[in-house]
Tab-separated table of N, CA and C in Angstrom:
chain	number	residue	atom	x	y	z
A	1	UNK	N	158.268	110.701	144.421
A	1	UNK	CA	158.011	111.557	145.555
A	1	UNK	C	156.523	111.915	145.551
A	2	UNK	N	155.925	111.897	146.729
A	2	UNK	CA	154.507	112.225	146.865
A	2	UNK	C	154.369	113.354	147.880
A	3	UNK	N	154.035	114.573	147.423
A	3	UNK	CA	153.856	115.676	148.371
A	3	UNK	C	152.670	115.423	149.305
A	4	UNK	N	152.794	115.909	150.509
A	4	UNK	CA	151.709	115.817	151.479
A	4	UNK	C	151.308	117.206	151.956
A	5	UNK	N	150.015	117.454	152.060
A	5	UNK	CA	149.490	118.747	152.494
A	5	UNK	C	148.455	118.532	153.584
A	6	UNK	N	148.392	119.486	154.519
A	6	UNK	CA	147.369	119.444	155.567
A	6	UNK	C	146.435	120.623	155.373
A	7	UNK	N	145.161	120.376	155.640
A	7	UNK	CA	144.151	121.423	155.512
A	7	UNK	C	143.251	121.421	156.738
A	8	UNK	N	142.783	122.599	157.113
A	8	UNK	CA	141.830	122.707	158.221
A	8	UNK	C	140.501	122.063	157.843
A	9	UNK	N	140.054	122.294	156.618
A	9	UNK	CA	138.831	121.672	156.117
A	9	UNK	C	139.220	120.761	154.953
A	10	UNK	N	139.820	119.634	155.287
A	10	UNK	CA	140.362	118.735	154.263
A	10	UNK	C	139.291	118.242	153.301
A	11	UNK	N	138.108	117.938	153.802
A	11	UNK	CA	137.042	117.436	152.905
A	11	UNK	C	136.685	118.485	151.850
A	12	UNK	N	136.514	119.734	152.258
A	12	UNK	CA	136.187	120.793	151.307
A	12	UNK	C	137.334	121.007	150.329
A	13	UNK	N	138.574	120.926	150.813
A	13	UNK	CA	139.719	121.139	149.926
A	13	UNK	C	139.907	119.975	148.955
A	14	UNK	N	139.581	118.769	149.372
A	14	UNK	CA	139.623	117.636	148.436
A	14	UNK	C	138.648	117.899	147.294
A	15	UNK	N	137.429	118.337	147.629
A	15	UNK	CA	136.453	118.675	146.584
A	15	UNK	C	136.995	119.770	145.679
A	16	UNK	N	137.596	120.815	146.273
A	16	UNK	CA	138.130	121.944	145.505
A	16	UNK	C	139.244	121.471	144.568
A	17	UNK	N	140.182	120.689	145.085
A	17	UNK	CA	141.308	120.213	144.276
A	17	UNK	C	140.841	119.333	143.122
A	18	UNK	N	139.815	118.527	143.359
A	18	UNK	CA	139.276	117.677	142.289
A	18	UNK	C	138.556	118.524	141.238
A	19	UNK	N	137.746	119.476	141.683
A	19	UNK	CA	136.986	120.325	140.764
A	19	UNK	C	137.888	121.249	139.959
A	20	UNK	N	138.847	121.879	140.625
A	20	UNK	CA	139.653	122.917	139.974
A	20	UNK	C	140.821	122.343	139.186
A	21	UNK	N	141.608	121.473	139.794
A	21	UNK	CA	142.817	120.967	139.147
A	21	UNK	C	142.626	119.612	138.466
A	22	UNK	N	141.515	118.939	138.714
A	22	UNK	CA	141.260	117.669	138.049
A	22	UNK	C	141.775	116.442	138.782
A	23	UNK	N	142.134	116.579	140.062
A	23	UNK	CA	142.545	115.405	140.831
A	23	UNK	C	141.384	114.421	140.927
A	24	UNK	N	141.705	113.157	141.163
A	24	UNK	CA	140.703	112.129	141.412
A	24	UNK	C	140.990	111.494	142.760
A	25	UNK	N	139.927	111.200	143.497
A	25	UNK	CA	140.070	110.549	144.798
A	25	UNK	C	140.489	109.094	144.584
A	26	UNK	N	141.599	108.719	145.164
A	26	UNK	CA	141.991	107.309	145.161
A	26	UNK	C	141.588	106.665	146.483
A	27	UNK	N	141.736	107.425	147.575
A	27	UNK	CA	141.359	106.930	148.896
A	27	UNK	C	141.146	108.112	149.823
A	28	UNK	N	140.146	108.016	150.687
A	28	UNK	CA	139.903	109.013	151.731
A	28	UNK	C	139.529	108.243	152.990
A	29	UNK	N	140.361	108.364	154.025
A	29	UNK	CA	140.149	107.640	155.276
A	29	UNK	C	139.786	108.636	156.375
A	30	UNK	N	138.592	108.429	156.956
A	30	UNK	CA	138.092	109.325	157.997
A	30	UNK	C	138.573	108.876	159.368
A	31	UNK	N	138.702	109.848	160.262
A	31	UNK	CA	139.047	109.590	161.648
A	31	UNK	C	137.935	110.074	162.549
A	32	UNK	N	138.212	110.189	163.835
A	32	UNK	CA	137.199	110.659	164.791
A	32	UNK	C	136.671	112.036	164.402
A	33	UNK	N	135.378	112.237	164.551
A	33	UNK	CA	134.786	113.520	164.202
A	33	UNK	C	134.749	113.769	162.707
A	34	UNK	N	134.900	112.726	161.918
A	34	UNK	CA	134.877	112.784	160.456
A	34	UNK	C	135.999	113.639	159.858
A	35	UNK	N	137.112	113.799	160.597
A	35	UNK	CA	138.259	114.479	159.998
A	35	UNK	C	138.937	113.523	159.019
A	36	UNK	N	139.726	114.054	158.125
A	36	UNK	CA	140.457	113.232	157.164
A	36	UNK	C	141.801	112.863	157.779
A	37	UNK	N	141.958	111.598	158.098
A	37	UNK	CA	143.237	111.124	158.632
A	37	UNK	C	144.257	111.001	157.506
A	38	UNK	N	143.787	110.531	156.338
A	38	UNK	CA	144.687	110.313	155.210
A	38	UNK	C	143.846	110.230	153.943
A	39	UNK	N	144.274	110.958	152.919
A	39	UNK	CA	143.630	110.867	151.612
A	39	UNK	C	144.709	110.826	150.540
A	40	UNK	N	144.396	110.151	149.459
A	40	UNK	CA	145.289	110.065	148.306
A	40	UNK	C	144.515	110.553	147.095
A	41	UNK	N	145.053	111.591	146.451
A	41	UNK	CA	144.458	112.138	145.241
A	41	UNK	C	145.449	111.964	144.108
A	42	UNK	N	144.960	111.523	142.950
A	42	UNK	CA	145.833	111.297	141.816
A	42	UNK	C	145.526	112.281	140.700
A	43	UNK	N	146.548	112.555	139.905
A	43	UNK	CA	146.433	113.376	138.708
A	43	UNK	C	147.425	112.804	137.718
A	44	UNK	N	146.923	112.196	136.659
A	44	UNK	CA	147.816	111.512	135.728
A	44	UNK	C	148.594	110.447	136.469
A	45	UNK	N	149.906	110.463	136.346
A	45	UNK	CA	150.749	109.501	137.051
A	45	UNK	C	151.252	109.995	138.391
A	46	UNK	N	150.728	111.136	138.863
A	46	UNK	CA	151.186	111.703	140.123
A	46	UNK	C	150.156	111.571	141.230
A	47	UNK	N	150.590	111.878	142.435
A	47	UNK	CA	149.720	111.766	143.595
A	47	UNK	C	150.114	112.798	144.634
A	48	UNK	N	149.117	113.257	145.393
A	48	UNK	CA	149.353	114.017	146.615
A	48	UNK	C	148.607	113.315	147.739
A	49	UNK	N	149.078	113.506	148.950
A	49	UNK	CA	148.398	112.982	150.121
A	49	UNK	C	147.896	114.161	150.939
A	50	UNK	N	146.693	114.042	151.471
A	50	UNK	CA	146.024	115.111	152.209
A	50	UNK	C	145.651	114.598	153.590
A	51	UNK	N	145.761	115.455	154.583
A	51	UNK	CA	145.288	115.137	155.919
A	51	UNK	C	144.715	116.379	156.570
A	52	UNK	N	143.925	116.173	157.605
A	52	UNK	CA	143.340	117.286	158.349
A	52	UNK	C	144.338	117.814	159.370
A	53	UNK	N	144.326	119.119	159.586
A	53	UNK	CA	145.176	119.732	160.602
A	53	UNK	C	144.923	119.086	161.959
A	54	UNK	N	143.683	118.796	162.281
A	54	UNK	CA	143.323	118.244	163.580
A	54	UNK	C	143.552	116.760	163.733
A	55	UNK	N	144.304	116.136	162.832
A	55	UNK	CA	144.505	114.681	162.918
A	55	UNK	C	145.407	114.288	164.074
A	56	UNK	N	146.192	115.260	164.580
A	56	UNK	CA	147.069	115.033	165.739
A	56	UNK	C	147.985	113.825	165.579
A	57	UNK	N	148.562	113.685	164.405
A	57	UNK	CA	149.563	112.646	164.182
A	57	UNK	C	150.894	113.127	164.748
A	58	UNK	N	151.862	112.239	164.923
A	58	UNK	CA	153.169	112.682	165.423
A	58	UNK	C	153.815	113.774	164.555
A	59	UNK	N	153.517	113.764	163.261
A	59	UNK	CA	154.104	114.772	162.370
A	59	UNK	C	153.438	116.133	162.511
A	60	UNK	N	152.251	116.199	163.106
A	60	UNK	CA	151.517	117.467	163.198
A	60	UNK	C	152.324	118.576	163.864
A	61	UNK	N	153.090	118.229	164.884
A	61	UNK	CA	153.873	119.240	165.597
A	61	UNK	C	154.993	119.823	164.741
A	62	UNK	N	155.327	119.170	163.644
A	62	UNK	CA	156.415	119.625	162.776
A	62	UNK	C	155.948	120.600	161.701
A	63	UNK	N	154.638	120.751	161.542
A	63	UNK	CA	154.090	121.499	160.421
A	63	UNK	C	153.281	122.704	160.871
A	64	UNK	N	153.241	123.730	160.029
A	64	UNK	CA	152.428	124.913	160.244
A	64	UNK	C	151.664	125.198	158.954
A	65	UNK	N	150.519	125.829	159.103
A	65	UNK	CA	149.726	126.239	157.950
A	65	UNK	C	150.259	127.573	157.437
A	66	UNK	N	150.058	127.872	156.138
A	66	UNK	CA	150.578	129.122	155.588
A	66	UNK	C	150.160	130.360	156.376
A	67	UNK	N	148.910	130.410	156.864
A	67	UNK	CA	148.477	131.606	157.588
A	67	UNK	C	149.119	131.729	158.968
A	68	UNK	N	149.775	130.687	159.442
A	68	UNK	CA	150.473	130.738	160.730
A	68	UNK	C	151.904	131.254	160.583
A	69	UNK	N	152.381	131.360	159.346
A	69	UNK	CA	153.749	131.824	159.097
A	69	UNK	C	153.755	132.939	158.046
A	70	UNK	N	152.782	133.832	158.157
A	70	UNK	CA	152.739	134.986	157.270
A	70	UNK	C	152.413	134.671	155.824
A	71	UNK	N	151.774	133.536	155.560
A	71	UNK	CA	151.398	133.166	154.192
A	71	UNK	C	152.503	132.500	153.402
A	72	UNK	N	153.640	132.252	154.034
A	72	UNK	CA	154.783	131.663	153.332
A	72	UNK	C	154.628	130.149	153.175
A	73	UNK	N	155.284	129.604	152.199
A	73	UNK	CA	155.382	128.164	151.988
A	73	UNK	C	156.849	127.813	151.828
A	74	UNK	N	157.197	126.597	152.189
A	74	UNK	CA	158.569	126.144	151.968
A	74	UNK	C	158.629	125.108	150.855
A	75	UNK	N	157.483	124.724	150.346
A	75	UNK	CA	157.420	123.820	149.199
A	75	UNK	C	156.129	124.101	148.459
A	76	UNK	N	156.076	123.765	147.192
A	76	UNK	CA	154.859	123.987	146.419
A	76	UNK	C	154.807	122.959	145.291
A	77	UNK	N	153.706	122.212	145.211
A	77	UNK	CA	153.570	121.237	144.128
A	77	UNK	C	153.509	121.925	142.767
A	78	UNK	N	153.972	121.226	141.741
A	78	UNK	CA	153.870	121.660	140.357
A	78	UNK	C	152.998	120.644	139.636
A	79	UNK	N	151.915	121.119	139.016
A	79	UNK	CA	151.006	120.254	138.270
A	79	UNK	C	151.225	120.437	136.788
A	80	UNK	N	151.384	119.342	136.070
A	80	UNK	CA	151.489	119.371	134.617
A	80	UNK	C	150.087	119.173	134.055
A	81	UNK	N	149.614	120.137	133.280
A	81	UNK	CA	148.283	120.064	132.681
A	81	UNK	C	148.383	120.324	131.184
A	82	UNK	N	147.399	119.844	130.432
A	82	UNK	CA	147.431	120.071	128.988
A	82	UNK	C	146.646	121.320	128.586
A	83	UNK	N	145.538	121.619	129.263
A	83	UNK	CA	144.704	122.773	128.914
A	83	UNK	C	144.854	123.847	129.994
A	84	UNK	N	145.955	124.574	129.949
A	84	UNK	CA	146.301	125.548	130.984
A	84	UNK	C	145.256	126.663	131.085
A	85	UNK	N	144.706	127.103	129.956
A	85	UNK	CA	143.721	128.177	130.002
A	85	UNK	C	142.473	127.743	130.769
A	86	UNK	N	142.014	126.519	130.564
A	86	UNK	CA	140.824	126.021	131.260
A	86	UNK	C	141.086	125.877	132.756
A	87	UNK	N	142.245	125.345	133.122
A	87	UNK	CA	142.576	125.181	134.540
A	87	UNK	C	142.721	126.544	135.204
A	88	UNK	N	143.350	127.479	134.522
A	88	UNK	CA	143.505	128.841	135.038
A	88	UNK	C	142.137	129.466	135.279
A	89	UNK	N	141.223	129.337	134.325
A	89	UNK	CA	139.878	129.905	134.470
A	89	UNK	C	139.132	129.251	135.631
A	90	UNK	N	139.227	127.926	135.768
A	90	UNK	CA	138.551	127.241	136.877
A	90	UNK	C	139.118	127.688	138.215
A	91	UNK	N	140.436	127.817	138.287
A	91	UNK	CA	141.074	128.234	139.539
A	91	UNK	C	140.604	129.630	139.940
A	92	UNK	N	140.589	130.566	138.995
A	92	UNK	CA	140.119	131.928	139.289
A	92	UNK	C	138.658	131.916	139.722
A	93	UNK	N	137.823	131.166	139.007
A	93	UNK	CA	136.395	131.112	139.322
A	93	UNK	C	136.134	130.480	140.686
A	94	UNK	N	137.023	129.581	141.106
A	94	UNK	CA	136.842	128.880	142.380
A	94	UNK	C	137.513	129.599	143.547
A	95	UNK	N	138.001	130.804	143.309
A	95	UNK	CA	138.530	131.609	144.398
A	95	UNK	C	140.013	131.501	144.660
A	96	UNK	N	140.769	130.881	143.762
A	96	UNK	CA	142.220	130.841	143.944
A	96	UNK	C	142.767	132.264	143.863
A	97	UNK	N	143.729	132.568	144.712
A	97	UNK	CA	144.396	133.877	144.679
A	97	UNK	C	145.579	133.750	143.726
A	98	UNK	N	145.542	134.510	142.635
A	98	UNK	CA	146.602	134.437	141.636
A	98	UNK	C	147.841	135.164	142.146
A	99	UNK	N	148.948	134.447	142.215
A	99	UNK	CA	150.212	135.001	142.698
A	99	UNK	C	151.126	135.388	141.542
A	100	UNK	N	151.125	134.582	140.494
A	100	UNK	CA	151.854	134.864	139.250
A	100	UNK	C	150.888	134.534	138.123
A	101	UNK	N	150.607	135.500	137.278
A	101	UNK	CA	149.627	135.308	136.214
A	101	UNK	C	150.069	134.297	135.170
A	102	UNK	N	149.135	133.908	134.347
A	102	UNK	CA	149.386	132.974	133.252
A	102	UNK	C	150.351	133.625	132.270
A	103	UNK	N	151.463	132.948	132.019
A	103	UNK	CA	152.492	133.513	131.144
A	103	UNK	C	153.308	132.404	130.505
A	104	UNK	N	153.954	132.758	129.393
A	104	UNK	CA	154.899	131.840	128.758
A	104	UNK	C	156.137	131.770	129.626
A	105	UNK	N	156.692	130.587	129.749
A	105	UNK	CA	157.907	130.399	130.536
A	105	UNK	C	159.086	130.179	129.603
A	106	UNK	N	160.216	130.744	129.930
A	106	UNK	CA	161.401	130.661	129.089
A	106	UNK	C	161.892	129.241	128.851
A	107	UNK	N	161.646	128.351	129.777
A	107	UNK	CA	162.110	126.969	129.646
A	107	UNK	C	161.096	126.085	128.930
A	108	UNK	N	159.943	126.658	128.547
A	108	UNK	CA	158.938	125.907	127.793
A	108	UNK	C	157.575	125.962	128.444
A	109	UNK	N	156.561	126.042	127.617
A	109	UNK	CA	155.195	125.983	128.089
A	109	UNK	C	154.696	127.267	128.713
A	110	UNK	N	153.461	127.193	129.190
A	110	UNK	CA	152.814	128.284	129.909
A	110	UNK	C	152.573	127.828	131.340
A	111	UNK	N	152.480	128.786	132.252
A	111	UNK	CA	152.260	128.428	133.652
A	111	UNK	C	151.667	129.603	134.417
A	112	UNK	N	151.102	129.279	135.586
A	112	UNK	CA	150.670	130.287	136.547
A	112	UNK	C	150.898	129.717	137.941
A	113	UNK	N	150.883	130.605	138.925
A	113	UNK	CA	151.023	130.195	140.320
A	113	UNK	C	149.877	130.818	141.096
A	114	UNK	N	149.235	129.990	141.933
A	114	UNK	CA	148.118	130.486	142.720
A	114	UNK	C	148.167	129.916	144.131
A	115	UNK	N	147.386	130.525	145.003
A	115	UNK	CA	147.190	130.003	146.351
A	115	UNK	C	145.765	129.479	146.439
A	116	UNK	N	145.609	128.270	146.989
A	116	UNK	CA	144.274	127.703	147.155
A	116	UNK	C	143.560	128.410	148.311
A	117	UNK	N	142.301	128.081	148.572
A	117	UNK	CA	141.559	128.805	149.612
A	117	UNK	C	142.174	128.762	151.013
A	118	UNK	N	143.041	127.788	151.311
A	118	UNK	CA	143.694	127.763	152.618
A	118	UNK	C	145.126	128.276	152.573
A	119	UNK	N	145.533	128.817	151.414
A	119	UNK	CA	146.827	129.483	151.308
A	119	UNK	C	147.984	128.665	150.779
A	120	UNK	N	147.777	127.382	150.477
A	120	UNK	CA	148.874	126.593	149.917
A	120	UNK	C	149.152	127.042	148.486
A	121	UNK	N	150.435	127.134	148.133
A	121	UNK	CA	150.868	127.610	146.828
A	121	UNK	C	150.963	126.439	145.848
A	122	UNK	N	150.422	126.662	144.644
A	122	UNK	CA	150.437	125.669	143.571
A	122	UNK	C	151.013	126.302	142.315
A	123	UNK	N	151.970	125.612	141.685
A	123	UNK	CA	152.475	125.987	140.368
A	123	UNK	C	151.770	125.061	139.375
A	124	UNK	N	151.216	125.636	138.317
A	124	UNK	CA	150.470	124.856	137.324
A	124	UNK	C	150.994	125.244	135.956
A	125	UNK	N	151.376	124.245	135.145
A	125	UNK	CA	151.913	124.576	133.839
A	125	UNK	C	151.821	123.453	132.836
A	126	UNK	N	152.163	123.787	131.605
A	126	UNK	CA	152.143	122.797	130.523
A	126	UNK	C	153.502	122.142	130.322
A	127	UNK	N	154.554	122.716	130.887
A	127	UNK	CA	155.892	122.122	130.743
A	127	UNK	C	155.931	120.785	131.449
A	128	UNK	N	156.319	119.742	130.713
A	128	UNK	CA	156.420	118.391	131.265
A	128	UNK	C	157.876	117.956	131.157
A	129	UNK	N	158.601	117.921	132.276
A	129	UNK	CA	160.012	117.565	132.231
A	129	UNK	C	160.259	116.123	131.822
A	130	UNK	N	159.225	115.283	131.856
A	130	UNK	CA	159.373	113.878	131.454
A	130	UNK	C	159.125	113.642	129.990
A	131	UNK	N	158.500	114.612	129.307
A	131	UNK	CA	158.170	114.444	127.895
A	131	UNK	C	159.439	114.498	127.041
A	132	UNK	N	159.474	113.687	125.977
A	132	UNK	CA	160.637	113.759	125.078
A	132	UNK	C	160.708	115.116	124.414
A	133	UNK	N	161.910	115.607	124.140
A	133	UNK	CA	162.050	116.911	123.474
A	133	UNK	C	161.351	116.905	122.118
A	134	UNK	N	160.762	118.055	121.779
A	134	UNK	CA	160.103	118.177	120.470
A	134	UNK	C	161.142	118.380	119.387
A	135	UNK	N	160.921	117.713	118.278
A	135	UNK	CA	161.877	117.802	117.160
A	135	UNK	C	161.699	119.049	116.370
């Protein structure tokens, strides 16, 4: 599964996501007016797809930005990271709004939840559901 997110300033958010969470640009395709029609960012073995709000694709009418629905989200990506303290510090320094502070999770690992500069919610943690159980 590959989550897809739309941003008003997709280019700036691609830079933010790469700087703060460690994503890498796999592809960025520009459209008219230099908007982002489609971008692919990778992190480890995962990927997200990014597009600009103004891309006016057929799917655009189906989606709303968090600030258009009272800041709510109906989905939120979960990022598996190894150095949670460093990612947490970068996110705070880059203006992420902390929604749930850095804490130990009962099911394993540490995690935090934040909103990026355009309000999308991100869960970030060390728990890796694909990793073999520790002996």
